[in-house]
mmCIF file of C-alpha atoms (C1' of nucleotides) and ligand atoms in Angstrom:
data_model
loop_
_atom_site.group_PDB
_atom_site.id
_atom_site.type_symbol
_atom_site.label_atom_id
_atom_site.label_comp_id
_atom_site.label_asym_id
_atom_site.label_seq_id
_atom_site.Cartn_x
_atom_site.Cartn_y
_atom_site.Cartn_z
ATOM 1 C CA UNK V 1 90.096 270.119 93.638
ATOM 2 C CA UNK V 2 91.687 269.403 96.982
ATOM 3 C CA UNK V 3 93.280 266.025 97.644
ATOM 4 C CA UNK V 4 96.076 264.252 99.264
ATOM 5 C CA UNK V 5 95.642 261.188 96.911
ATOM 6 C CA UNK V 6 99.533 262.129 95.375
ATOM 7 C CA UNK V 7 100.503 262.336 98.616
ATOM 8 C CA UNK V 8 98.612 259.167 100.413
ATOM 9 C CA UNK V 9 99.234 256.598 97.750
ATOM 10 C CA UNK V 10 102.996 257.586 96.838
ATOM 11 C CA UNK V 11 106.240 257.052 98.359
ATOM 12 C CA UNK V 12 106.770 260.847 100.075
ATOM 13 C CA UNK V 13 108.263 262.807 103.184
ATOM 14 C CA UNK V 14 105.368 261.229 105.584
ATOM 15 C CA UNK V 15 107.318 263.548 107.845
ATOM 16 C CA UNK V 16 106.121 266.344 106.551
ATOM 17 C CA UNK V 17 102.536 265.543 106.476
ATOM 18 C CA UNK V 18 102.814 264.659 110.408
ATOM 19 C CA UNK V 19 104.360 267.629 111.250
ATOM 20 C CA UNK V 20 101.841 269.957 109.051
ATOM 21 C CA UNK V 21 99.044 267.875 110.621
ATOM 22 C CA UNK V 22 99.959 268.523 114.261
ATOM 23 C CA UNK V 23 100.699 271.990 113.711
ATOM 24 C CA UNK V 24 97.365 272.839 112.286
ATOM 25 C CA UNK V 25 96.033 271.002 115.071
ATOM 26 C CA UNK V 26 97.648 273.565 117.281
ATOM 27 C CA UNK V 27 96.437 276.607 115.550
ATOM 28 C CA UNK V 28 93.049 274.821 115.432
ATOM 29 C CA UNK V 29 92.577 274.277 118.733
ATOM 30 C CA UNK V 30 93.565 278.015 119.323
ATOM 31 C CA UNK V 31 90.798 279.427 117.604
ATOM 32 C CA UNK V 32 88.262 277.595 119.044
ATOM 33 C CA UNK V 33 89.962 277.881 122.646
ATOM 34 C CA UNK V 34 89.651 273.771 122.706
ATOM 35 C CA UNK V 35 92.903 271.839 124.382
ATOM 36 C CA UNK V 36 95.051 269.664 122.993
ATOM 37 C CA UNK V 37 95.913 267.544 125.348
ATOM 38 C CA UNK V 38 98.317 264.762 125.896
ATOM 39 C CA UNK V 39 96.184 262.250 125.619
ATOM 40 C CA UNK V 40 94.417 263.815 121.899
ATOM 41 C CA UNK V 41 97.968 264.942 120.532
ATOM 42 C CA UNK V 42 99.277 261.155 120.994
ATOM 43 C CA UNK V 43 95.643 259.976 119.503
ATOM 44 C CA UNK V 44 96.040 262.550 116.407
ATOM 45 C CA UNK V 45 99.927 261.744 116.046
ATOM 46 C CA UNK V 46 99.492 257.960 115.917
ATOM 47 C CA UNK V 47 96.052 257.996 113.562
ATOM 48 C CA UNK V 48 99.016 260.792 111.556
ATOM 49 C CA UNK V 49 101.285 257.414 111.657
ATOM 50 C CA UNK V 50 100.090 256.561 108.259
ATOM 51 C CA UNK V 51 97.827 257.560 105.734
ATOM 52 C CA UNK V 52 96.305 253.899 106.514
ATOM 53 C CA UNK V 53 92.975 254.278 108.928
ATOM 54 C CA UNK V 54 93.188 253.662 112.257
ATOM 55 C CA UNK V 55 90.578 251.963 114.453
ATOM 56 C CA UNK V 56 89.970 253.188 118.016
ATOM 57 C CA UNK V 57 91.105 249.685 119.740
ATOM 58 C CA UNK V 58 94.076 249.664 116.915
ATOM 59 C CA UNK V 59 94.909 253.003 118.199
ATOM 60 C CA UNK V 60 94.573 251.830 122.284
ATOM 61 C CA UNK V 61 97.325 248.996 121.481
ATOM 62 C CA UNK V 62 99.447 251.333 120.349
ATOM 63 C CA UNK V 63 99.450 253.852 122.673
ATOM 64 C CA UNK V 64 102.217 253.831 124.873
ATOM 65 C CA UNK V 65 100.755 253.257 128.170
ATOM 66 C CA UNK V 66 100.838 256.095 131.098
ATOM 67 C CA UNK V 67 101.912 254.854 134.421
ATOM 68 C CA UNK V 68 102.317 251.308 133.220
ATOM 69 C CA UNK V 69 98.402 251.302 132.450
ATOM 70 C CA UNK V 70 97.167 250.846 128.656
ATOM 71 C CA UNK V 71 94.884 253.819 128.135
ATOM 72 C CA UNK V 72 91.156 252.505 127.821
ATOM 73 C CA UNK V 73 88.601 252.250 125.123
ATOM 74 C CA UNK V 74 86.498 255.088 126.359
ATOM 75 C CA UNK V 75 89.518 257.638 126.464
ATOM 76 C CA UNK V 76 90.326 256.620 123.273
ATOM 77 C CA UNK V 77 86.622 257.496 122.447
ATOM 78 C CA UNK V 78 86.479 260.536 124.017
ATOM 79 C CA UNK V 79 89.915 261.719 121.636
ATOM 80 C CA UNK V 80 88.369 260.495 118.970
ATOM 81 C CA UNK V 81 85.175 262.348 119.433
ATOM 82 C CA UNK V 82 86.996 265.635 120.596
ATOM 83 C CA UNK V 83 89.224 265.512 117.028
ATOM 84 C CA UNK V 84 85.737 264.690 115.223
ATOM 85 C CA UNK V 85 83.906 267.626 116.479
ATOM 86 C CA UNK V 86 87.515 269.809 115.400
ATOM 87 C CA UNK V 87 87.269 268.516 112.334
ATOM 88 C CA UNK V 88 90.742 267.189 112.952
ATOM 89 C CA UNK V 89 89.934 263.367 112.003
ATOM 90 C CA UNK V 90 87.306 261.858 110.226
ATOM 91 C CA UNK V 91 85.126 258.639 110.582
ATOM 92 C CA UNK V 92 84.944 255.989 107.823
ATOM 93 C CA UNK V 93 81.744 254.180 108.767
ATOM 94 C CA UNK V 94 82.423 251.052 106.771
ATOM 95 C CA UNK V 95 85.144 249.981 108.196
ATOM 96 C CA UNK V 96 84.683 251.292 111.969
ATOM 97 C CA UNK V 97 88.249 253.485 111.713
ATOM 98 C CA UNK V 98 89.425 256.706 112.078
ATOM 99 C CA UNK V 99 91.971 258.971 109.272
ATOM 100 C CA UNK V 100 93.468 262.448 109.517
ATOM 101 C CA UNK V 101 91.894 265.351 107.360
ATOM 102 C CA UNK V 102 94.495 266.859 105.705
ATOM 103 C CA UNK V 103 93.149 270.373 105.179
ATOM 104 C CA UNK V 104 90.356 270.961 108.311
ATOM 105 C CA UNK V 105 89.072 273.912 108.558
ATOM 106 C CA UNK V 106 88.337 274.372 105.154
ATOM 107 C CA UNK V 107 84.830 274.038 103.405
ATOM 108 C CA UNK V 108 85.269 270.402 101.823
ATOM 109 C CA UNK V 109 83.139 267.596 101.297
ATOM 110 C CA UNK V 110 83.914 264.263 102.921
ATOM 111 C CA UNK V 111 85.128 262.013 100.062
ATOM 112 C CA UNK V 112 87.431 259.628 100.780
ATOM 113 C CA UNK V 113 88.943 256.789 98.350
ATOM 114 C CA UNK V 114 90.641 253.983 99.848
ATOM 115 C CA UNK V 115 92.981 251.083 98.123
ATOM 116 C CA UNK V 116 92.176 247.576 99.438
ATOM 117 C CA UNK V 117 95.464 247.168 98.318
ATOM 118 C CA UNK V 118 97.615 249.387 100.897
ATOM 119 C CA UNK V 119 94.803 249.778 102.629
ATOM 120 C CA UNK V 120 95.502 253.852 102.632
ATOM 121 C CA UNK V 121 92.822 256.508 102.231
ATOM 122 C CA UNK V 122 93.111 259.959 100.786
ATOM 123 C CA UNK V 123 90.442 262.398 101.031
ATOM 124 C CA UNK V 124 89.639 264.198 97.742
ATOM 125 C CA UNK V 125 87.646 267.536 97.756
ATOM 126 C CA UNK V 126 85.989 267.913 94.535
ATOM 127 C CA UNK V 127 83.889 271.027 93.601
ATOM 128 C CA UNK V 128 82.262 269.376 90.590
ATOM 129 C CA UNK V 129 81.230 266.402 93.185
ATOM 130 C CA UNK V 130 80.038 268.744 95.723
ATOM 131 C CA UNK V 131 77.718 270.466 93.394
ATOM 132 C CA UNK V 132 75.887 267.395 91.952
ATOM 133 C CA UNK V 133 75.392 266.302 95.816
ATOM 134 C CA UNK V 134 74.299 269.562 96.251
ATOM 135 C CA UNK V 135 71.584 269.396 93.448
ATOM 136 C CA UNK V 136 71.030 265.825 93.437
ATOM 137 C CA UNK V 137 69.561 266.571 96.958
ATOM 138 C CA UNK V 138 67.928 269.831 96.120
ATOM 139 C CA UNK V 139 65.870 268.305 93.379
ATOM 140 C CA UNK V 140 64.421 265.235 95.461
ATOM 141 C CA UNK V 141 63.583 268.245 98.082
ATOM 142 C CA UNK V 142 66.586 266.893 100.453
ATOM 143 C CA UNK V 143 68.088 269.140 103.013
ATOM 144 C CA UNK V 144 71.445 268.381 103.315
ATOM 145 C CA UNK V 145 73.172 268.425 106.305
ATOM 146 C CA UNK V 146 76.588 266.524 105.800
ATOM 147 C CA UNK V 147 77.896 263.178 103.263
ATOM 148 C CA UNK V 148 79.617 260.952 103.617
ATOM 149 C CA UNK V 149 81.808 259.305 100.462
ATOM 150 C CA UNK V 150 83.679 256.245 100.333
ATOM 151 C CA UNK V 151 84.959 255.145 96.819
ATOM 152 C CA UNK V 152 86.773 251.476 96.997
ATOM 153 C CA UNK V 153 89.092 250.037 94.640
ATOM 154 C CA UNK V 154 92.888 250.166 94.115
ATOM 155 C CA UNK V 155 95.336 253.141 93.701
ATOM 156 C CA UNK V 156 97.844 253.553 91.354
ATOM 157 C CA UNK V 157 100.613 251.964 93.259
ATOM 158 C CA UNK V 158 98.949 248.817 93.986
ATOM 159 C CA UNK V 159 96.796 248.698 90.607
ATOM 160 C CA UNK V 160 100.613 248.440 89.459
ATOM 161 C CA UNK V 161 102.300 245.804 91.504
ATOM 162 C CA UNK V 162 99.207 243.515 92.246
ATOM 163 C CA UNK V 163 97.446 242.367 89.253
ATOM 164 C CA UNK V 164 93.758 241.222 89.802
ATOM 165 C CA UNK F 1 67.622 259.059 87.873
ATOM 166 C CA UNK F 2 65.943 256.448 89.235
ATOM 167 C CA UNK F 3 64.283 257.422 93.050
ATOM 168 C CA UNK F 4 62.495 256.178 95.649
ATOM 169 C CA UNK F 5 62.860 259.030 97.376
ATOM 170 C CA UNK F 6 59.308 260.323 96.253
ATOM 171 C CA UNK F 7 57.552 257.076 97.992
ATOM 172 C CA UNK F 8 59.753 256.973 101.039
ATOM 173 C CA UNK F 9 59.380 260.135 102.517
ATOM 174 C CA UNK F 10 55.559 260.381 101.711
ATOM 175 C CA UNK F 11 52.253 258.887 102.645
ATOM 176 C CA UNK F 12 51.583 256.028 100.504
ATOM 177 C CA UNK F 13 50.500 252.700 99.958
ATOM 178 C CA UNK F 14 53.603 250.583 101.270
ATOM 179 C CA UNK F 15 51.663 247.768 100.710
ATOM 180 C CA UNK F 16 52.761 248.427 97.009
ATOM 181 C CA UNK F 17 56.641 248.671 98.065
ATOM 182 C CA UNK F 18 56.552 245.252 99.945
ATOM 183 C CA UNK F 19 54.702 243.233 97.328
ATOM 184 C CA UNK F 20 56.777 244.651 94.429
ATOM 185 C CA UNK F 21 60.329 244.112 96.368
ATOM 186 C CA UNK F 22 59.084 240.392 97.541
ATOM 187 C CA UNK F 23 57.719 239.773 94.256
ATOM 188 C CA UNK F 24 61.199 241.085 92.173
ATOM 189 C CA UNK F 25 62.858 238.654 95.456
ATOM 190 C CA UNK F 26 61.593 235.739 94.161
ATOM 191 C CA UNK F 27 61.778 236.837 90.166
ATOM 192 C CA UNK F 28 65.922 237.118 91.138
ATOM 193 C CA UNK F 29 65.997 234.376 93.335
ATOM 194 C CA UNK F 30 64.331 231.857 90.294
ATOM 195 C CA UNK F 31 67.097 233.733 87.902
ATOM 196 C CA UNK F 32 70.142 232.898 90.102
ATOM 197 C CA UNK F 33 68.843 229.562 91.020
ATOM 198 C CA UNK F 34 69.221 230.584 94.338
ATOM 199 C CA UNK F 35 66.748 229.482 97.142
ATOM 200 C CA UNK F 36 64.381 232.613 99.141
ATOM 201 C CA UNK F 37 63.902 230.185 102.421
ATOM 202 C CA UNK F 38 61.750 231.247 105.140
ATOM 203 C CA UNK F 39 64.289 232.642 107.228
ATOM 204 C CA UNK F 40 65.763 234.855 103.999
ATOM 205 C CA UNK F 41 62.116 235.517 103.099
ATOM 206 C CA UNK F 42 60.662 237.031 106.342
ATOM 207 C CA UNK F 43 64.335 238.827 107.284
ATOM 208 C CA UNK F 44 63.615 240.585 103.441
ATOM 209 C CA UNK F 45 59.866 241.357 104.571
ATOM 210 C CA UNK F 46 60.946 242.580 107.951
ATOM 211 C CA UNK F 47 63.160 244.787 106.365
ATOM 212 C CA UNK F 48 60.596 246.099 103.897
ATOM 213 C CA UNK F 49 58.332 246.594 106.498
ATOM 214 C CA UNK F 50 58.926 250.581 106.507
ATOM 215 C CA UNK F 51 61.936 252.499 104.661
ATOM 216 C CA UNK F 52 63.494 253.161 107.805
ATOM 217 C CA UNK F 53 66.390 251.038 107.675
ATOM 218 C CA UNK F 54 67.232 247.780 110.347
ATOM 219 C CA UNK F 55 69.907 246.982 112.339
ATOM 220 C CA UNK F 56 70.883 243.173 112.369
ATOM 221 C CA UNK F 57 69.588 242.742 115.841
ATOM 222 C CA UNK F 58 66.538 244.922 115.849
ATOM 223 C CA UNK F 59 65.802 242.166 113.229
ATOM 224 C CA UNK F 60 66.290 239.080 115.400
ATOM 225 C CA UNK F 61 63.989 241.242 117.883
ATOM 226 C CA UNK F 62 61.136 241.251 115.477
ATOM 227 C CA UNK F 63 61.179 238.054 113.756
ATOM 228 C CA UNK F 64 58.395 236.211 114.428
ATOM 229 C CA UNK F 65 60.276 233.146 116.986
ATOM 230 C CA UNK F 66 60.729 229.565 115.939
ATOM 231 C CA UNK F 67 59.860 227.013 118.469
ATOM 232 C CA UNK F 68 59.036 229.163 120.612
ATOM 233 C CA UNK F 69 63.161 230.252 120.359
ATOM 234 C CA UNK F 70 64.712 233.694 118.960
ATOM 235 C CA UNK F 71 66.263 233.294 115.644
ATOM 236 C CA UNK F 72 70.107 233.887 116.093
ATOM 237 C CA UNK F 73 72.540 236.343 115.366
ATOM 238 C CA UNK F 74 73.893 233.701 113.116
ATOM 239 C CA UNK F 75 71.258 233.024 111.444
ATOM 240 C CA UNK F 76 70.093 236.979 111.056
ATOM 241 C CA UNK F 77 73.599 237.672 109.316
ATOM 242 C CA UNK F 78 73.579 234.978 106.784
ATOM 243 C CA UNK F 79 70.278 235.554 105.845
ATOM 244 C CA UNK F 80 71.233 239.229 105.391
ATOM 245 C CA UNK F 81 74.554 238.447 103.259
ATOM 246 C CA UNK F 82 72.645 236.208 101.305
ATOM 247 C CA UNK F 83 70.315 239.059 100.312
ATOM 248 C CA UNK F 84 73.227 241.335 100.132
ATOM 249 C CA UNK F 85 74.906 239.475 97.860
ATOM 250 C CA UNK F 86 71.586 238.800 95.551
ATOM 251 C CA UNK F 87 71.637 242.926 95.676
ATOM 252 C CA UNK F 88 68.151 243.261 97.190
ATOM 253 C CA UNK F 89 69.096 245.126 100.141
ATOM 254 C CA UNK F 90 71.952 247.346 101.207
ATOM 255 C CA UNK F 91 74.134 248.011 103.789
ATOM 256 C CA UNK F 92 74.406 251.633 105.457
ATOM 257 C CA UNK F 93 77.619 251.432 107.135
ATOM 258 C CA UNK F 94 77.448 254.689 108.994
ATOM 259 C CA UNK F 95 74.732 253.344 110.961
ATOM 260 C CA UNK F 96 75.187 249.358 111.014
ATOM 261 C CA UNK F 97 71.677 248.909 109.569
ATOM 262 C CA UNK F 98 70.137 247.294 106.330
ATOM 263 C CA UNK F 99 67.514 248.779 103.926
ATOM 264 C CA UNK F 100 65.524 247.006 100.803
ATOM 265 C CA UNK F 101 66.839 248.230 97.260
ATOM 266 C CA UNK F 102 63.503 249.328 95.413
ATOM 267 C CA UNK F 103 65.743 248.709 92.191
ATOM 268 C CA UNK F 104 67.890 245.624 92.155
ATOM 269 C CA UNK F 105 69.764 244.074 89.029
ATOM 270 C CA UNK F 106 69.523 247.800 87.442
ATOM 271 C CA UNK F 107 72.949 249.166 87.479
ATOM 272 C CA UNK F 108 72.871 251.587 89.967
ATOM 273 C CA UNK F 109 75.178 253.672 92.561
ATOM 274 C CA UNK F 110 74.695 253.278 95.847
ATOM 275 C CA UNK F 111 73.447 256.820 97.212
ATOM 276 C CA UNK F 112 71.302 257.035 99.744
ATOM 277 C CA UNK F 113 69.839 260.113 100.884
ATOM 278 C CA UNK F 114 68.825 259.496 105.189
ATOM 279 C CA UNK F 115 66.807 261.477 106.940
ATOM 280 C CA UNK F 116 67.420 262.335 110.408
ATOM 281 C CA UNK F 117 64.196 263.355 111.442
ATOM 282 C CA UNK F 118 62.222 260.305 110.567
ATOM 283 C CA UNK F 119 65.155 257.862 110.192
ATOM 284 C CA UNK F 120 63.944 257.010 106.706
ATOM 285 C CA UNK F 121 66.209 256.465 103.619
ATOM 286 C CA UNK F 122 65.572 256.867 100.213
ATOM 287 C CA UNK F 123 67.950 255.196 97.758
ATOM 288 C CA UNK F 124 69.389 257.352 94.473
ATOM 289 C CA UNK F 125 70.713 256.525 91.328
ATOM 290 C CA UNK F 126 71.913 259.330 89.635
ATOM 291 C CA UNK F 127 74.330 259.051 85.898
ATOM 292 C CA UNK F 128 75.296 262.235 86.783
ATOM 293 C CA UNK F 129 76.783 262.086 89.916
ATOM 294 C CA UNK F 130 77.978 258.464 89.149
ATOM 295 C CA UNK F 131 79.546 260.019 86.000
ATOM 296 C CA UNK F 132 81.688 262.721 87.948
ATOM 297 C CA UNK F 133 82.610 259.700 90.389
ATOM 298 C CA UNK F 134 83.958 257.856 87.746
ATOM 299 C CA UNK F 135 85.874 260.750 86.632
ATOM 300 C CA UNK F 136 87.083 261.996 89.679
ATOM 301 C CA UNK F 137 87.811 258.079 90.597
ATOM 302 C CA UNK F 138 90.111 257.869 87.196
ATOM 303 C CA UNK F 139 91.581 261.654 86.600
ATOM 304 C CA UNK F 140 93.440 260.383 90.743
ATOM 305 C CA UNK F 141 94.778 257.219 88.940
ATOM 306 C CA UNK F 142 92.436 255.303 90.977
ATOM 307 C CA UNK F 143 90.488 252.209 90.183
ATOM 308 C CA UNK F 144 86.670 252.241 91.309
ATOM 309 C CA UNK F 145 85.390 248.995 92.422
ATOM 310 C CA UNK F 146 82.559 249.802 94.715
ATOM 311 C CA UNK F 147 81.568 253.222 96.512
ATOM 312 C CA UNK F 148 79.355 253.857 99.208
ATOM 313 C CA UNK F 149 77.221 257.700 99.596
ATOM 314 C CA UNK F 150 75.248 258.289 102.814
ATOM 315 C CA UNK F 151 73.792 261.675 102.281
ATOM 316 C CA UNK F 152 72.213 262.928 105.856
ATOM 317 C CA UNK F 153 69.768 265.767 106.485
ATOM 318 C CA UNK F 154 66.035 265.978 106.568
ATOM 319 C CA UNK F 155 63.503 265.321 104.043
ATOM 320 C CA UNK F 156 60.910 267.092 102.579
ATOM 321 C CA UNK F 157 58.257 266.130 105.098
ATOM 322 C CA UNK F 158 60.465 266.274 108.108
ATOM 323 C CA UNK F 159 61.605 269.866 106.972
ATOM 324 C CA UNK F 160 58.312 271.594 107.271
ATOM 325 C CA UNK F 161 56.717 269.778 109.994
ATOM 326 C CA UNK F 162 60.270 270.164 112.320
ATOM 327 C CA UNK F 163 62.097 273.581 112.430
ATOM 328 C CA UNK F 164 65.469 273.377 113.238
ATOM 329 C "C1'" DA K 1 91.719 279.738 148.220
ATOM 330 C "C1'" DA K 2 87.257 278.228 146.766
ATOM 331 C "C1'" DA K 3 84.208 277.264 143.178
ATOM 332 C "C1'" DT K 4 83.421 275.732 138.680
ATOM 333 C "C1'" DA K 5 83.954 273.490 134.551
ATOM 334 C "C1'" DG K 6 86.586 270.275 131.856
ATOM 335 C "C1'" DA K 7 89.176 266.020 131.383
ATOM 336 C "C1'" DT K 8 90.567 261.429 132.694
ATOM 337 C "C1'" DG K 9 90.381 256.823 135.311
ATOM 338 C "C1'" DA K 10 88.051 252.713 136.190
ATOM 339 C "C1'" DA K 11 84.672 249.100 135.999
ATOM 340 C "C1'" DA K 12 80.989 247.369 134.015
ATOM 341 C "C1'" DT K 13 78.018 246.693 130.281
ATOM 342 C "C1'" DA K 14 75.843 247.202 125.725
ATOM 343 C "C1'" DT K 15 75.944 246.516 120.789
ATOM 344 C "C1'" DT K 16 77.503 244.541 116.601
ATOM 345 C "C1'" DG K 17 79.571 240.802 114.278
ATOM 346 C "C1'" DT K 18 82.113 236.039 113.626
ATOM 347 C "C1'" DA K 19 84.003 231.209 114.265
ATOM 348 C "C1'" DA K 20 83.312 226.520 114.733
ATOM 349 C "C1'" DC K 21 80.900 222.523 114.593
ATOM 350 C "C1'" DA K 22 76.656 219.757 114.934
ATOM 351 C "C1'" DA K 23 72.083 218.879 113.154
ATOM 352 C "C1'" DA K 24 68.648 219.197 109.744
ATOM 353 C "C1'" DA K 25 66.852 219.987 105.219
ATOM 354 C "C1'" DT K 26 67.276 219.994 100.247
ATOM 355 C "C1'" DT K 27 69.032 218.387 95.858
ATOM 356 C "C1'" DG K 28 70.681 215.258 92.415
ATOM 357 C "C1'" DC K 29 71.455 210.704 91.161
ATOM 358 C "C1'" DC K 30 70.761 205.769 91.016
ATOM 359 C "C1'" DG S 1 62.204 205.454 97.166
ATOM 360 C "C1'" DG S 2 67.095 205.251 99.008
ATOM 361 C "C1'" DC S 3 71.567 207.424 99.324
ATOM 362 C "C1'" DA S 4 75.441 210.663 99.000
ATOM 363 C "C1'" DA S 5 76.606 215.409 98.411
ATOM 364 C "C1'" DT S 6 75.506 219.971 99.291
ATOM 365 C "C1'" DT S 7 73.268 223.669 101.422
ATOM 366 C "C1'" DT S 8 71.016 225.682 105.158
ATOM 367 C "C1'" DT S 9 70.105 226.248 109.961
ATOM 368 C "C1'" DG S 10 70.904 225.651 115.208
ATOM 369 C "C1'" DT S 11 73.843 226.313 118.995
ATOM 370 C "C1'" DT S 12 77.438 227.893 121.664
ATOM 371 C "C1'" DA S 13 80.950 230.560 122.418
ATOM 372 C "C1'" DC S 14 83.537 234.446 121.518
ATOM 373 C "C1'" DA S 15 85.640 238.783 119.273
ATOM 374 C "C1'" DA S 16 85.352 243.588 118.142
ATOM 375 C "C1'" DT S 17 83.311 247.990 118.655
ATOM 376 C "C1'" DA S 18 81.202 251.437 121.560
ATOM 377 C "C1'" DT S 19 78.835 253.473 125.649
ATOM 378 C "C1'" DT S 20 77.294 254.304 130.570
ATOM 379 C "C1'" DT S 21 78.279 255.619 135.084
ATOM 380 C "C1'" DC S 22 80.522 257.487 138.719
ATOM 381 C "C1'" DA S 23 84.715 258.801 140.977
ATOM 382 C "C1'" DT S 24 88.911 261.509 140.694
ATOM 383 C "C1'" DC S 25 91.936 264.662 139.058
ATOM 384 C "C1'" DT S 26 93.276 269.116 136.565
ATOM 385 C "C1'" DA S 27 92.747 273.594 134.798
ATOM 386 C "C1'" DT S 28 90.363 277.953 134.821
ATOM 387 C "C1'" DT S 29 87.801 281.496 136.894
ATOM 388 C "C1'" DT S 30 86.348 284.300 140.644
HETATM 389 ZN ZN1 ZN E 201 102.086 261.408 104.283
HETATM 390 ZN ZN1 ZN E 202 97.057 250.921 97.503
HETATM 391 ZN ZN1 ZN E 203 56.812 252.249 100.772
HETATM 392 ZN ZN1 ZN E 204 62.091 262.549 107.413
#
DNA sequence: AAATAGATGAAATATTGTAACAAAATTGCC
DNA sequence: GGCAATTTTGTTACAATATTTCATCTATTT
């Protein structure tokens, strides 16, 4: 089972996971003779700020601004859909943001648990999930094309320090 | 596993669906001593009017006008928490739109299984894939308050009559 | 260098959702 | 029934999210 939820929800060398995540962006973007430009690199560095989702006007306030203009909503958009279509971010629909994927390019499902505590998200590949998707579908005579999995609650750090 | 799946991707008599959801309406409505007004009542039938889900404003498009003016935005959005709090419909976030729950006050995950071809969605509840959820949820240290599964891909009916 | 395709800038607009307060309807009580 | 309390709805304005369109600029190819 893939996950970053050790990672995401604990105190760690964030460091590290920005630097992994830009360099696999790189090597990404390489095979599939796609550009990183300035304007994606700053959008997949600052959604890499955190493991907290980042929504695309969220993201245009904190872009530092190029020639004294504030980049606009539809670059933003057009970023976001470019690291989409990579693979390089993902979507959560429910709450109209945008998080790094922290192994792309590898066959995963899109499951993503996020604390309404921290308000972080870490995307968990699980087999065992996967497969009951998989036949859950096949059974009903559903041809599945992609998911989409978003499990709310509280992670371990927060089910800790605030009580409910 | 409770399905709808069967009913919502087939020919059938909908006529069924919609007098069995308005009926169970007003059964849950009576239980939680809460009130089914007009408004609540026709946004509920509007939405049960096919299993293709709504969006909050196609609703205010199709509801019959009052006065001879448009029901509001307002008024379409606290109709539609109301029912979503009573359980008898659901939100699909990655699409902004609202569908009827075939099955409400049953414990039962929300998976729904959308078709791209017709735009219909069939709502799921499987123990099995709740189960591995839950375990997935716990064996991460995390605490699993609500979850939200948007399967996408075509159903049966969509599958032979389209080729992809 | 010219042509082409890809990426960004800029302005406007569309879509989805909420806040705030007034008016009306319903409920519970006397 | 009359009256106060509560709930629901109307109305207006606005916030947040996302897209369309067309012009301009940049990179790549020939
Ligand atoms: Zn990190
Ligand atoms: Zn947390
Ligand atoms: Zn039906
Ligand atoms: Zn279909």
């Amino acid at each position: 089972m893939l996950s970053n939820s050790r990672a995401a929800y604990r105190a760690h060398n964030h460091q590290r996971c920005i630097d992994a995540a830009m360099s696999r962006a790189h090597e990404r973007c390489a095979e599939r003779r796609a550009r990183l430009t300035p304007i994606r690199e700053a959008v997949l560095a600052l959604i890499w700020q955190s493991h907290r989702p980042l929504g695309a006007y969220a993201i245009a306030d904190k872009l530092p601004p190029v020639n004294g203009k504030k980049v606009q909503a539809p670059s933003i958009y057009r970023a976001i859909d470019f690291l989409l279509e990579l693979g390089l971010i993902h979507r959560l629909p429910s709450q109209n943001s945008y998080i790094g994927c922290p192994f792309p390019g590898n066959e995963h499902s899109d499951v993503f648990m996020v604390c309404r505590g921290c308000g972080s998200a870490a995307e968990v590949s699980a087999d065992a999930l996967n497969q009951i998707i998989a036949d859950t579908s096949q059974r009903s005579g559903f041809l599945l094309e992609s998911q989409c999995v978003e499990l709310t609650g509280l992670c371990l750090a927060c089910r800790d320090g605030e009580l409910p």
